[in-house]
Tab-separated table of C-alpha atoms in Angstrom:
chain	number	residue	atom	x	y	z
A	1	THR	CA	0.022	-0.097	0.063
A	2	GLN	CA	2.869	2.314	0.889
A	3	ALA	CA	4.499	2.076	-2.656
A	4	ILE	CA	1.172	2.851	-4.372
A	5	ALA	CA	0.486	5.793	-1.968
A	6	THR	CA	4.072	7.113	-2.960
A	7	CYS	CA	3.307	7.058	-6.642
A	8	LEU	CA	-0.104	8.718	-5.947
A	9	ASP	CA	1.410	11.586	-3.743
A	10	SER	CA	4.340	12.084	-6.122
A	11	ALA	CA	4.621	15.229	-7.950
A	12	ALA	CA	5.315	13.170	-11.053
A	13	SER	CA	2.513	11.910	-13.314
A	14	GLY	CA	1.703	9.256	-15.789
A	15	LEU	CA	0.522	5.799	-15.402
A	16	PHE	CA	1.770	3.398	-12.597
A	17	VAL	CA	1.673	-0.166	-13.045
A	18	VAL	CA	0.746	-2.180	-9.982
A	19	TRP	CA	2.021	-5.900	-10.502
A	20	ALA	CA	1.478	-8.575	-8.041
A	21	PRO	CA	0.254	-12.282	-8.421
A	22	ALA	CA	-3.296	-13.142	-8.271
A	23	ASP	CA	-5.018	-13.320	-4.820
A	24	SER	CA	-2.097	-11.321	-3.367
A	25	GLY	CA	-4.189	-8.374	-2.302
A	26	LYS	CA	-3.546	-6.031	-5.169
A	27	THR	CA	-7.311	-4.762	-5.263
A	28	ASN	CA	-7.281	-4.144	-1.460
A	29	CYS	CA	-4.054	-2.258	-1.583
A	30	MET	CA	-5.257	-0.088	-4.533
A	31	GLU	CA	-8.539	0.543	-2.681
A	32	GLN	CA	-6.535	1.688	0.543
A	33	ALA	CA	-4.109	3.940	-1.371
A	34	ALA	CA	-7.077	5.517	-3.274
A	35	LYS	CA	-8.951	6.197	0.146
A	36	ARG	CA	-5.722	7.709	1.511
A	37	TRP	CA	-5.350	9.875	-1.658
A	38	LEU	CA	-8.978	10.698	-1.667
A	39	HIS	CA	-8.735	12.136	1.742
A	40	GLY	CA	-5.082	13.053	1.722
A	41	ALA	CA	-3.313	16.374	2.873
A	42	ASP	CA	-4.387	18.133	-0.247
A	43	ALA	CA	-8.021	16.861	-0.363
A	44	ALA	CA	-9.279	19.893	1.391
A	45	SER	CA	-8.202	22.216	-1.211
A	46	THR	CA	-9.326	20.268	-4.243
A	47	LYS	CA	-12.121	17.889	-5.337
A	48	ARG	CA	-11.000	14.530	-5.772
A	49	HIS	CA	-12.869	11.429	-7.204
A	50	VAL	CA	-11.651	7.913	-7.522
A	51	ARG	CA	-13.063	5.458	-10.247
A	52	PHE	CA	-12.370	1.931	-10.338
A	53	LEU	CA	-12.873	0.342	-13.767
A	54	SER	CA	-12.927	-3.093	-15.051
A	55	SER	CA	-15.334	-5.381	-16.999
A	56	TYR	CA	-13.079	-5.172	-20.053
A	57	SER	CA	-14.571	-8.105	-21.837
A	58	ALA	CA	-17.976	-6.071	-22.247
A	59	TYR	CA	-16.226	-3.763	-24.589
A	60	ASP	CA	-14.807	-4.171	-28.102
A	61	ASN	CA	-12.849	-0.823	-27.920
A	62	PRO	CA	-11.065	0.284	-24.600
A	63	ASN	CA	-12.159	3.847	-25.274
A	64	ALA	CA	-15.654	2.586	-24.774
A	65	LEU	CA	-14.952	1.751	-21.204
A	66	LEU	CA	-14.035	5.513	-20.428
A	67	GLN	CA	-17.132	6.544	-22.723
A	68	ASN	CA	-19.601	4.418	-20.611
A	69	SER	CA	-17.905	4.952	-17.276
A	70	LEU	CA	-16.875	8.703	-17.319
A	71	HIS	CA	-18.814	10.008	-20.224
A	72	VAL	CA	-15.797	11.241	-22.178
A	73	ARG	CA	-14.671	10.257	-25.972
A	74	ASP	CA	-11.109	9.334	-24.990
A	75	ALA	CA	-8.247	10.152	-22.644
A	76	ASP	CA	-7.467	13.517	-24.160
A	77	ASP	CA	-11.222	14.572	-23.889
A	78	LEU	CA	-11.102	13.526	-20.202
A	79	ARG	CA	-7.861	15.510	-19.501
A	80	CYS	CA	-9.339	18.630	-21.277
A	81	GLN	CA	-12.480	18.243	-18.920
A	82	LEU	CA	-10.401	18.007	-16.002
A	83	GLU	CA	-8.416	21.061	-16.753
A	84	GLU	CA	-11.822	23.143	-17.007
A	85	THR	CA	-12.829	21.895	-13.446
A	86	GLY	CA	-11.484	21.874	-9.959
A	87	TYR	CA	-11.353	18.174	-9.940
A	88	GLU	CA	-8.445	15.684	-9.545
A	89	VAL	CA	-9.357	12.086	-10.718
A	90	LEU	CA	-7.658	8.884	-9.954
A	91	ILE	CA	-8.744	5.927	-12.310
A	92	VAL	CA	-7.873	2.449	-11.227
A	93	LEU	CA	-7.968	-0.083	-13.973
A	94	ASP	CA	-8.198	-3.121	-11.951
A	95	GLN	CA	-7.652	-6.570	-13.443
A	96	PHE	CA	-6.310	-5.190	-16.408
A	97	ASP	CA	-5.081	-8.723	-17.724
A	98	GLU	CA	-8.484	-9.128	-18.830
A	99	ALA	CA	-8.241	-6.229	-21.432
A	100	PHE	CA	-5.822	-8.349	-23.350
A	101	HIS	CA	-8.630	-10.460	-24.742
A	102	GLY	CA	-8.813	-8.290	-28.030
A	103	ASP	CA	-6.764	-6.127	-30.286
A	104	THR	CA	-3.263	-5.655	-28.461
A	105	GLU	CA	-2.500	-2.619	-30.776
A	106	GLN	CA	-5.735	-0.824	-29.967
A	107	LEU	CA	-5.124	-1.601	-26.114
A	108	ARG	CA	-1.550	-0.160	-26.477
A	109	ARG	CA	-2.778	3.166	-27.998
A	110	PHE	CA	-5.430	3.526	-25.418
A	111	THR	CA	-3.040	2.893	-22.512
A	112	VAL	CA	-0.338	5.170	-24.028
A	113	GLU	CA	-2.931	7.940	-24.609
A	114	LEU	CA	-4.182	7.495	-21.079
A	115	ALA	CA	-0.526	7.785	-19.676
A	116	ALA	CA	-0.055	10.773	-22.076
A	117	ALA	CA	-3.042	12.661	-20.796
A	118	ALA	CA	-2.066	11.886	-16.963
A	119	LYS	CA	1.308	13.001	-17.692
A	120	ARG	CA	0.217	16.410	-19.090
A	121	SER	CA	-2.340	16.926	-16.402
A	122	LYS	CA	-1.604	17.085	-12.710
A	123	LYS	CA	-5.198	16.436	-12.201
A	124	LEU	CA	-5.035	12.924	-13.551
A	125	ARG	CA	-3.753	9.807	-12.057
A	126	VAL	CA	-3.929	6.292	-13.368
A	127	LEU	CA	-3.260	3.038	-11.563
A	128	VAL	CA	-3.336	-0.347	-13.573
A	129	GLY	CA	-3.648	-3.490	-11.729
A	130	LEU	CA	-2.004	-6.646	-13.436
A	131	GLN	CA	-1.178	-10.230	-12.262
A	132	ASN	CA	0.721	-11.424	-15.088
A	133	PRO	CA	4.239	-10.408	-15.172
A	134	ASN	CA	4.653	-10.758	-18.899
A	135	ARG	CA	1.711	-8.443	-19.505
A	136	ALA	CA	3.094	-5.878	-16.950
A	137	LYS	CA	6.283	-5.986	-18.772
A	138	THR	CA	4.574	-5.390	-21.975
A	139	VAL	CA	2.681	-2.535	-20.596
A	140	LEU	CA	5.696	-1.017	-18.918
A	141	GLY	CA	7.495	-1.373	-22.402
A	142	TRP	CA	4.784	0.637	-24.158
A	143	ASN	CA	5.797	4.200	-24.724
A	144	GLY	CA	9.503	3.621	-23.659
A	145	SER	CA	8.500	3.716	-20.036
A	146	LYS	CA	8.513	7.510	-19.982
A	147	LYS	CA	4.990	7.948	-19.070
A	148	ILE	CA	4.280	4.413	-17.791
A	149	HIS	CA	6.011	3.414	-14.677
A	150	LEU	CA	6.328	0.314	-12.180
A	151	CYS	CA	4.723	1.380	-8.980
A	152	GLY	CA	7.257	0.939	-6.136
A	153	GLU	CA	10.062	1.229	-8.513
A	154	PHE	CA	9.484	4.913	-9.548
A	155	PRO	CA	11.026	6.726	-11.125
A	156	HIS	CA	13.122	3.885	-12.691
A	157	SER	CA	10.595	1.710	-14.284
A	158	ASP	CA	13.030	-1.525	-14.659
A	159	ALA	CA	10.572	-4.087	-16.498
A	160	SER	CA	13.431	-6.539	-16.480
A	161	LYS	CA	13.062	-7.014	-12.590
A	162	LEU	CA	9.502	-8.748	-13.222
A	163	SER	CA	11.144	-11.456	-15.355
A	164	LYS	CA	13.480	-12.076	-12.352
A	165	LEU	CA	10.745	-13.031	-10.132
A	166	LYS	CA	11.181	-16.968	-9.534
A	167	TRP	CA	9.397	-19.284	-7.055
A	168	THR	CA	10.129	-22.887	-6.333
A	169	ARG	CA	8.307	-25.308	-8.477
A	170	ASP	CA	5.827	-26.191	-5.788
A	171	GLU	CA	4.944	-22.470	-5.274
A	172	ALA	CA	4.655	-21.924	-9.001
A	173	LEU	CA	2.288	-24.982	-9.453
A	174	LYS	CA	0.021	-23.810	-6.623
A	175	PHE	CA	-0.269	-20.475	-8.004
A	176	LEU	CA	-0.657	-21.402	-11.765
A	177	ALA	CA	-3.371	-23.963	-10.825
A	178	GLY	CA	-5.542	-20.924	-10.375
A	179	VAL	CA	-4.788	-18.801	-13.532
A	180	GLY	CA	-7.114	-18.278	-16.337
A	181	ALA	CA	-6.871	-20.146	-19.649
A	182	GLU	CA	-5.572	-17.005	-21.366
A	183	TRP	CA	-2.303	-17.546	-19.545
A	184	THR	CA	0.266	-19.029	-22.207
A	185	ASP	CA	2.945	-21.612	-21.521
A	186	GLU	CA	5.345	-18.562	-21.771
A	187	ASP	CA	3.494	-16.676	-19.242
A	188	LYS	CA	3.499	-19.714	-16.844
A	189	GLU	CA	7.209	-20.573	-17.411
A	190	CYS	CA	8.379	-17.099	-16.009
A	191	PHE	CA	7.421	-18.471	-12.524
A	192	TYR	CA	9.531	-21.560	-12.602
A	193	ALA	CA	12.755	-21.407	-10.860
């Protein structure tokens, strides 16, 4: 929770990747950090709003998630609207692994645009929760890691550290027994010692 809170409280901006294995408490940690940010030291002087988004499989286009949830066309429209208001917004894209079900290039564009909007506006912060280390590494590699950062490693988003995570074979098998069918053999292999 502290690493996430540090990212949210930092003067830097952009999109922050929160990576941890399934059932490790990512959502709870993001919720706790979001509450802390919502009621934090600067909250009295600004209007803050937190929005948790998921249900990616319900949309063919990632921008439809923003359109239906926040009533904006895209990330830049969100940034422009925030600049016209006194609001600060934290968007939490939880269980972002599910968003990889469709067009990966379209997802990359959406993510980079959201990161760029957050980088340009001090009123927008974005957390992305991922459980698959290969997907976290992919997201961190989009846009050269200039606007997309690994939470807890900021400001140095060293995605290679994700590939160095190794468990014992028994630990890996126990964890992998609960992963979804979308996990490839390559995704699974990164957990073996």
